[in-house]
Amino acid sequence: MREDVDHHIADALSRPALVRLDSRTVCLRFETMKVASALEAVRYLLERGTIAHGDTLVDSSSGIYAHALALACHRYGLHCHIIASTTVDRTLRTQLEILGATVEPMPPCASLKLDQSRRVARVREILRERPRHHWMRQYHDDVHYRGYRPIADLVREHVGCARLSVVGGVGTGASTGALTTYLRETDPDVELVGVQPFDSVTFGSEHVHDPEIIIAGIGSSIPFGNVDHTLYDTVHWLGFEAALAGGVALLREHAVFAGLSAGAAYLAARWEQRLDPDRHVVVLAPDTGHRYVDAAYSRHAEAPSPDDLRPRQINALADMDLPWSRMHWNRAEAPPNAAVAMPVAS
């Protein structure tokens, strides 16, 4: 067999498509971005003897990580148990079950904040009952950074690092944080622009409520140990309407069908490049837009033009407001409610 033929679909999915949007903007378009981190994390834990073939790996997920972990477990002969958010739809759940994962859905919940807290509490309960299960701790274990080194190498090779900004959803911090960490090994001036929804403690937006929040995976109601706030130069907070505008524009202008976090990142990237037209920008698109069709993209006629939107520039977290705010973070420490007291496992 040729060496350039993948031995498992997870290997192929761990690599993004690099799509040039214009002369200075490249989109890293994944089908399921967290395959990169889950696959390498599982391989590394097996190599170290932390886990063994036949073990059960468990974690909480709003969707992308569930698929990624199930694929990694399938690749390496491990069992997988997912505590699934209410945002995990029937299509994804069916895939997970066929892949061999057991899926434990949380009951319907009006609040994504409560849903997330309940999922983590259920994981802890399972570990008390079954201590030999291994919790992957995607929110806290920096083993998930490791899989983004090859992606940084791709960016370095095809885009370069000079006057480069990375723009993407913060989420657990492992994607944007890891990618930028590895890029800064050769150029410490690479800028990192994080994208957050409102209602998230990670960068202090929990006091602003977005009534239509459905941007799964890039915000949090609990502190995440994997988010290194000191990596981020700028933060954008976007509501549903702004993210939808970006997602529709990304599809309409470039035929890239991606999730709402990619839409939010695209809108933020357009603004960053408007402020500094000479910069090169890499935009992360972590997943496809399929799970957002009914709740978001079916309303594409309502989406405002990105040219009609501009962020509210703020100097203090208390000043942020819908539908879009922007702040120079300047690699500062975590806000009080986002600080994690527990040590991050390596």
Short mmCIF file of C-alpha atoms in Angstrom, two decimals:
data_model
loop_
_atom_site.label_atom_id
_atom_site.label_comp_id
_atom_site.label_asym_id
_atom_site.label_seq_id
_atom_site.Cartn_x
_atom_site.Cartn_y
_atom_site.Cartn_z
CA MET A 1 0.00 0.00 0.00
CA ARG A 2 1.27 3.49 -0.82
CA GLU A 3 2.56 5.35 2.21
CA ASP A 4 0.43 8.41 1.40
CA VAL A 5 -2.80 6.41 1.73
CA ASP A 6 -4.46 6.87 5.11
CA HIS A 7 -5.09 3.78 7.21
CA HIS A 8 -8.16 5.23 8.90
CA ILE A 9 -10.63 8.00 8.09
CA ALA A 10 -9.62 9.78 11.30
CA ASP A 11 -6.15 10.33 9.87
CA ALA A 12 -7.64 12.10 6.85
CA LEU A 13 -10.08 14.15 8.93
CA SER A 14 -7.29 15.40 11.18
CA ARG A 15 -5.96 17.51 8.31
CA PRO A 16 -7.78 20.68 7.19
CA ALA A 17 -8.39 21.92 3.69
CA LEU A 18 -6.53 25.19 3.16
CA VAL A 19 -8.84 27.48 1.21
CA ARG A 20 -7.60 30.86 0.01
CA LEU A 21 -10.41 33.39 0.49
CA ASP A 22 -8.42 36.33 -0.86
CA SER A 23 -4.79 37.35 -1.33
CA ARG A 24 -4.24 37.66 2.43
CA THR A 25 -6.85 35.36 4.01
CA VAL A 26 -6.75 31.56 4.26
CA CYS A 27 -9.50 29.43 5.80
CA LEU A 28 -8.55 26.21 7.60
CA ARG A 29 -11.70 24.26 6.86
CA PHE A 30 -12.23 21.07 8.84
CA GLU A 31 -15.02 18.55 8.70
CA THR A 32 -14.42 17.82 12.40
CA MET A 33 -11.52 19.86 13.75
CA LYS A 34 -11.12 18.15 17.11
CA VAL A 35 -10.15 14.89 15.42
CA ALA A 36 -6.65 16.38 15.26
CA SER A 37 -6.46 16.83 19.04
CA ALA A 38 -8.35 13.67 20.05
CA LEU A 39 -6.38 11.39 17.75
CA GLU A 40 -2.99 12.59 18.92
CA ALA A 41 -4.09 12.71 22.57
CA VAL A 42 -5.23 9.08 22.48
CA ARG A 43 -2.09 7.95 20.64
CA TYR A 44 0.11 9.74 23.19
CA LEU A 45 -1.78 8.35 26.20
CA LEU A 46 -1.48 4.83 24.78
CA GLU A 47 2.24 5.32 24.18
CA ARG A 48 2.75 6.51 27.76
CA GLY A 49 0.72 3.61 29.18
CA THR A 50 -1.84 5.94 30.74
CA ILE A 51 -4.54 4.01 28.90
CA ALA A 52 -4.53 0.58 27.23
CA HIS A 53 -6.35 -1.03 24.32
CA GLY A 54 -9.85 -2.03 25.45
CA ASP A 55 -10.17 0.77 28.02
CA THR A 56 -13.17 3.08 28.06
CA LEU A 57 -12.65 6.79 27.45
CA VAL A 58 -15.35 9.17 28.63
CA ASP A 59 -16.02 12.86 28.16
CA SER A 60 -18.69 15.52 27.84
CA SER A 61 -19.32 17.13 24.47
CA SER A 62 -21.59 19.48 22.57
CA GLY A 63 -20.86 17.60 19.35
CA ILE A 64 -17.51 18.06 17.62
CA TYR A 65 -15.39 16.45 20.33
CA ALA A 66 -17.83 13.55 20.68
CA HIS A 67 -17.36 12.66 17.01
CA ALA A 68 -13.60 13.16 17.26
CA LEU A 69 -13.20 10.96 20.35
CA ALA A 70 -15.42 8.23 18.88
CA LEU A 71 -13.24 8.19 15.75
CA ALA A 72 -10.03 8.07 17.80
CA CYS A 73 -11.39 5.19 19.90
CA HIS A 74 -12.43 3.34 16.74
CA ARG A 75 -8.94 3.93 15.31
CA TYR A 76 -7.13 2.56 18.36
CA GLY A 77 -9.50 -0.16 19.64
CA LEU A 78 -10.93 1.60 22.68
CA HIS A 79 -14.43 1.97 24.09
CA CYS A 80 -16.02 5.42 24.10
CA HIS A 81 -18.74 6.86 26.32
CA ILE A 82 -20.13 10.32 25.60
CA ILE A 83 -22.21 12.51 27.89
CA ALA A 84 -24.01 14.38 25.14
CA SER A 85 -25.24 17.95 25.15
CA THR A 86 -28.74 18.78 24.03
CA THR A 87 -27.05 20.20 20.89
CA VAL A 88 -26.01 16.71 19.74
CA ASP A 89 -28.54 15.99 17.02
CA ARG A 90 -29.96 12.69 15.77
CA THR A 91 -27.60 12.50 12.79
CA LEU A 92 -24.49 12.76 14.96
CA ARG A 93 -25.85 10.48 17.66
CA THR A 94 -26.56 7.80 15.04
CA GLN A 95 -22.99 8.06 13.74
CA LEU A 96 -21.59 7.77 17.26
CA GLU A 97 -23.64 4.67 18.02
CA ILE A 98 -22.63 2.93 14.79
CA LEU A 99 -18.98 3.76 15.53
CA GLY A 100 -19.43 1.83 18.79
CA ALA A 101 -19.69 4.70 21.23
CA THR A 102 -22.30 4.66 23.96
CA VAL A 103 -24.16 7.94 24.08
CA GLU A 104 -25.81 9.24 27.23
CA PRO A 105 -27.89 12.27 26.29
CA MET A 106 -28.76 14.86 28.88
CA PRO A 107 -32.47 15.66 29.23
CA PRO A 108 -33.76 18.75 27.41
CA CYS A 109 -32.62 21.95 29.06
CA ALA A 110 -33.57 25.56 28.40
CA SER A 111 -30.08 26.78 29.33
CA LEU A 112 -26.82 25.75 27.63
CA LYS A 113 -25.07 26.87 30.82
CA LEU A 114 -27.01 24.40 32.95
CA ASP A 115 -26.60 21.71 30.29
CA GLN A 116 -22.81 22.02 30.42
CA SER A 117 -22.62 21.96 34.22
CA ARG A 118 -24.87 18.90 34.39
CA ARG A 119 -22.76 17.06 31.82
CA VAL A 120 -19.56 17.56 33.80
CA ALA A 121 -21.32 16.51 37.02
CA ARG A 122 -22.48 13.31 35.30
CA VAL A 123 -18.93 12.52 34.13
CA ARG A 124 -17.72 12.81 37.73
CA GLU A 125 -20.52 10.51 38.87
CA ILE A 126 -19.53 7.89 36.27
CA LEU A 127 -15.91 8.01 37.41
CA ARG A 128 -16.96 7.38 41.00
CA GLU A 129 -18.95 4.35 39.83
CA ARG A 130 -16.36 3.08 37.32
CA PRO A 131 -12.91 4.27 38.41
CA ARG A 132 -11.15 2.46 35.53
CA HIS A 133 -12.81 4.69 32.95
CA HIS A 134 -10.45 7.40 31.73
CA TRP A 135 -11.79 10.96 31.61
CA MET A 136 -10.25 12.72 28.60
CA ARG A 137 -10.80 16.14 30.21
CA GLN A 138 -10.91 18.04 26.94
CA TYR A 139 -11.58 21.20 28.97
CA HIS A 140 -8.50 20.87 31.18
CA ASP A 141 -5.83 18.47 29.91
CA ASP A 142 -3.24 20.13 27.68
CA VAL A 143 -2.54 16.79 26.01
CA HIS A 144 -5.12 18.11 23.54
CA TYR A 145 -2.69 20.79 22.37
CA ARG A 146 -0.35 18.22 20.82
CA GLY A 147 -2.40 17.41 17.72
CA TYR A 148 -2.20 20.97 16.40
CA ARG A 149 1.55 20.98 15.80
CA PRO A 150 1.21 19.40 12.31
CA ILE A 151 -1.45 22.01 11.47
CA ALA A 152 0.90 24.78 12.55
CA ASP A 153 3.50 23.26 10.23
CA LEU A 154 0.98 23.41 7.35
CA VAL A 155 0.26 27.06 8.05
CA ARG A 156 3.96 27.87 8.31
CA GLU A 157 4.63 26.12 4.99
CA HIS A 158 1.72 27.47 2.95
CA VAL A 159 0.92 30.82 4.57
CA GLY A 160 4.00 31.83 6.53
CA CYS A 161 4.12 33.59 9.88
CA ALA A 162 5.21 37.12 9.01
CA ARG A 163 2.52 39.62 10.01
CA LEU A 164 0.07 36.80 10.65
CA SER A 165 -3.15 36.78 12.70
CA VAL A 166 -4.94 33.58 13.72
CA VAL A 167 -8.70 34.10 14.18
CA GLY A 168 -10.98 31.45 15.66
CA GLY A 169 -13.39 30.38 18.36
CA VAL A 170 -11.80 29.96 21.77
CA GLY A 171 -13.82 26.98 23.02
CA THR A 172 -11.60 24.75 25.16
CA GLY A 173 -8.57 26.78 24.08
CA ALA A 174 -6.79 23.83 22.50
CA SER A 175 -7.30 24.83 18.87
CA THR A 176 -6.51 28.54 18.66
CA GLY A 177 -4.20 28.40 21.68
CA ALA A 178 -2.20 25.40 20.52
CA LEU A 179 -1.95 26.52 16.90
CA THR A 180 -0.64 29.93 17.94
CA THR A 181 1.72 28.46 20.54
CA TYR A 182 3.41 26.35 17.88
CA LEU A 183 3.48 29.17 15.31
CA ARG A 184 5.10 31.48 17.86
CA GLU A 185 8.00 29.05 18.23
CA THR A 186 9.39 30.60 15.03
CA ASP A 187 7.66 33.99 15.15
CA PRO A 188 6.59 35.31 18.57
CA ASP A 189 4.71 38.18 16.92
CA VAL A 190 1.93 35.98 15.50
CA GLU A 191 -1.29 37.58 16.74
CA LEU A 192 -4.16 35.59 18.21
CA VAL A 193 -7.72 36.85 17.90
CA GLY A 194 -10.21 34.87 19.98
CA VAL A 195 -13.92 34.66 19.19
CA GLN A 196 -16.50 34.20 21.94
CA PRO A 197 -20.28 34.18 22.25
CA PHE A 198 -21.99 36.24 24.91
CA ASP A 199 -23.10 34.35 28.05
CA SER A 200 -19.60 32.82 28.46
CA VAL A 201 -17.35 33.11 31.53
CA THR A 202 -14.17 32.38 29.57
CA PHE A 203 -13.53 36.00 28.63
CA GLY A 204 -16.00 37.65 30.98
CA SER A 205 -19.19 37.96 28.92
CA GLU A 206 -21.48 36.07 31.31
CA HIS A 207 -23.32 39.26 32.23
CA VAL A 208 -24.62 39.81 28.66
CA HIS A 209 -27.44 37.47 27.65
CA ASP A 210 -27.98 36.54 24.01
CA PRO A 211 -31.57 35.23 23.73
CA GLU A 212 -30.72 33.21 20.60
CA ILE A 213 -27.42 31.70 21.72
CA ILE A 214 -26.81 28.44 19.84
CA ILE A 215 -23.14 28.81 18.97
CA ALA A 216 -22.21 25.49 20.55
CA GLY A 217 -18.67 24.75 21.61
CA ILE A 218 -16.92 28.15 21.70
CA GLY A 219 -18.20 29.52 25.00
CA SER A 220 -18.49 28.11 28.50
CA SER A 221 -20.42 28.45 31.72
CA ILE A 222 -17.50 26.95 33.67
CA PRO A 223 -13.77 27.79 33.79
CA PHE A 224 -11.60 25.85 31.33
CA GLY A 225 -8.05 24.94 32.34
CA ASN A 226 -6.97 24.58 28.71
CA VAL A 227 -7.59 28.25 27.93
CA ASP A 228 -4.38 30.22 28.32
CA HIS A 229 -5.70 33.77 28.30
CA THR A 230 -2.19 35.19 28.05
CA LEU A 231 -1.96 33.92 24.46
CA TYR A 232 -4.75 36.21 23.17
CA ASP A 233 -4.13 39.67 21.75
CA THR A 234 -7.72 40.58 20.86
CA VAL A 235 -11.16 39.16 21.67
CA HIS A 236 -14.42 39.52 19.74
CA TRP A 237 -17.79 38.68 21.31
CA LEU A 238 -20.54 38.02 18.77
CA GLY A 239 -24.23 37.26 19.14
CA PHE A 240 -26.32 34.97 17.00
CA GLU A 241 -27.26 37.61 14.42
CA ALA A 242 -23.64 38.61 13.80
CA ALA A 243 -22.44 35.00 13.61
CA LEU A 244 -25.21 34.16 11.15
CA ALA A 245 -24.22 37.16 9.01
CA GLY A 246 -20.64 35.87 8.90
CA GLY A 247 -21.67 32.28 8.18
CA VAL A 248 -23.99 33.26 5.33
CA ALA A 249 -21.31 35.53 3.87
CA LEU A 250 -18.69 32.78 4.06
CA LEU A 251 -20.98 30.46 2.12
CA ARG A 252 -22.26 33.06 -0.33
CA GLU A 253 -18.88 34.62 -1.11
CA HIS A 254 -16.59 31.58 -0.90
CA ALA A 255 -18.88 28.49 -1.00
CA VAL A 256 -17.52 27.38 2.39
CA PHE A 257 -20.35 25.79 4.38
CA ALA A 258 -19.30 25.87 8.02
CA GLY A 259 -20.73 26.21 11.51
CA LEU A 260 -21.70 29.40 13.29
CA SER A 261 -18.37 29.66 15.10
CA ALA A 262 -16.69 29.83 11.69
CA GLY A 263 -19.18 32.51 10.67
CA ALA A 264 -18.30 34.51 13.78
CA ALA A 265 -14.57 34.03 13.10
CA TYR A 266 -14.98 35.09 9.47
CA LEU A 267 -16.76 38.30 10.49
CA ALA A 268 -14.05 39.05 13.08
CA ALA A 269 -11.32 38.30 10.53
CA ARG A 270 -12.83 40.69 8.01
CA TRP A 271 -12.75 43.43 10.61
CA GLU A 272 -9.18 42.72 11.69
CA GLN A 273 -8.01 42.86 8.09
CA ARG A 274 -9.95 46.08 7.55
CA LEU A 275 -8.01 47.63 10.43
CA ASP A 276 -4.67 46.36 9.09
CA PRO A 277 -4.91 45.47 5.36
CA ASP A 278 -1.29 44.31 5.20
CA ARG A 279 -1.76 41.46 7.68
CA HIS A 280 -2.20 37.84 6.63
CA VAL A 281 -5.11 36.13 8.37
CA VAL A 282 -5.87 32.47 9.05
CA VAL A 283 -9.52 31.76 9.90
CA LEU A 284 -10.51 28.52 11.64
CA ALA A 285 -13.67 26.75 10.45
CA PRO A 286 -13.98 23.81 12.89
CA ASP A 287 -16.96 21.96 11.38
CA THR A 288 -19.59 21.95 8.66
CA GLY A 289 -22.84 23.89 8.91
CA HIS A 290 -25.20 20.92 8.73
CA ARG A 291 -26.32 20.94 12.36
CA TYR A 292 -27.19 24.64 12.07
CA VAL A 293 -29.43 24.39 9.00
CA ASP A 294 -32.82 24.42 10.73
CA ALA A 295 -31.97 26.77 13.61
CA ALA A 296 -29.81 29.23 11.66
CA TYR A 297 -29.10 28.91 7.96
CA SER A 298 -32.74 28.43 7.02
CA ARG A 299 -33.07 32.08 8.12
CA HIS A 300 -30.40 33.29 5.72
CA ALA A 301 -32.74 35.87 4.19
CA GLU A 302 -32.82 37.63 7.59
CA ALA A 303 -29.03 37.81 7.90
CA PRO A 304 -27.65 41.36 7.72
CA SER A 305 -24.81 42.15 5.36
CA PRO A 306 -21.41 42.01 7.08
CA ASP A 307 -20.71 45.43 5.61
CA ASP A 308 -23.54 46.84 7.73
CA LEU A 309 -22.07 45.53 10.99
CA ARG A 310 -19.22 46.88 13.06
CA PRO A 311 -18.05 45.94 16.56
CA ARG A 312 -18.42 48.12 19.63
CA GLN A 313 -14.82 48.85 20.64
CA ILE A 314 -14.54 48.53 24.43
CA ASN A 315 -11.87 49.05 27.05
CA ALA A 316 -13.61 47.26 29.91
CA LEU A 317 -15.67 44.05 30.08
CA ALA A 318 -18.55 45.91 31.70
CA ASP A 319 -18.99 47.96 28.52
CA MET A 320 -19.67 45.08 26.12
CA ASP A 321 -23.05 44.68 24.45
CA LEU A 322 -24.86 42.85 21.68
CA PRO A 323 -24.59 42.23 18.82
CA TRP A 324 -20.78 42.49 18.60
CA SER A 325 -18.02 43.83 20.85
CA ARG A 326 -14.25 43.92 20.45
CA MET A 327 -11.48 44.48 22.99
CA HIS A 328 -7.68 44.52 23.00
CA TRP A 329 -6.91 41.70 25.44
CA ASN A 330 -3.14 42.29 25.27
CA ARG A 331 -2.27 38.80 26.53
CA ALA A 332 -3.74 39.53 29.96
CA GLU A 333 -4.60 37.00 32.65
CA ALA A 334 -8.00 35.33 32.96
CA PRO A 335 -10.91 37.36 34.36
CA PRO A 336 -11.83 36.31 37.93
CA ASN A 337 -14.71 33.97 37.05
CA ALA A 338 -12.60 32.15 34.42
CA ALA A 339 -9.62 31.37 36.66
CA VAL A 340 -9.06 27.67 37.31
CA ALA A 341 -7.72 26.74 40.73
CA MET A 342 -6.92 23.13 39.82
CA PRO A 343 -3.59 22.38 38.09
CA VAL A 344 -3.77 21.49 34.40
CA ALA A 345 -2.59 17.94 33.69
CA SER A 346 0.16 17.55 31.13
#
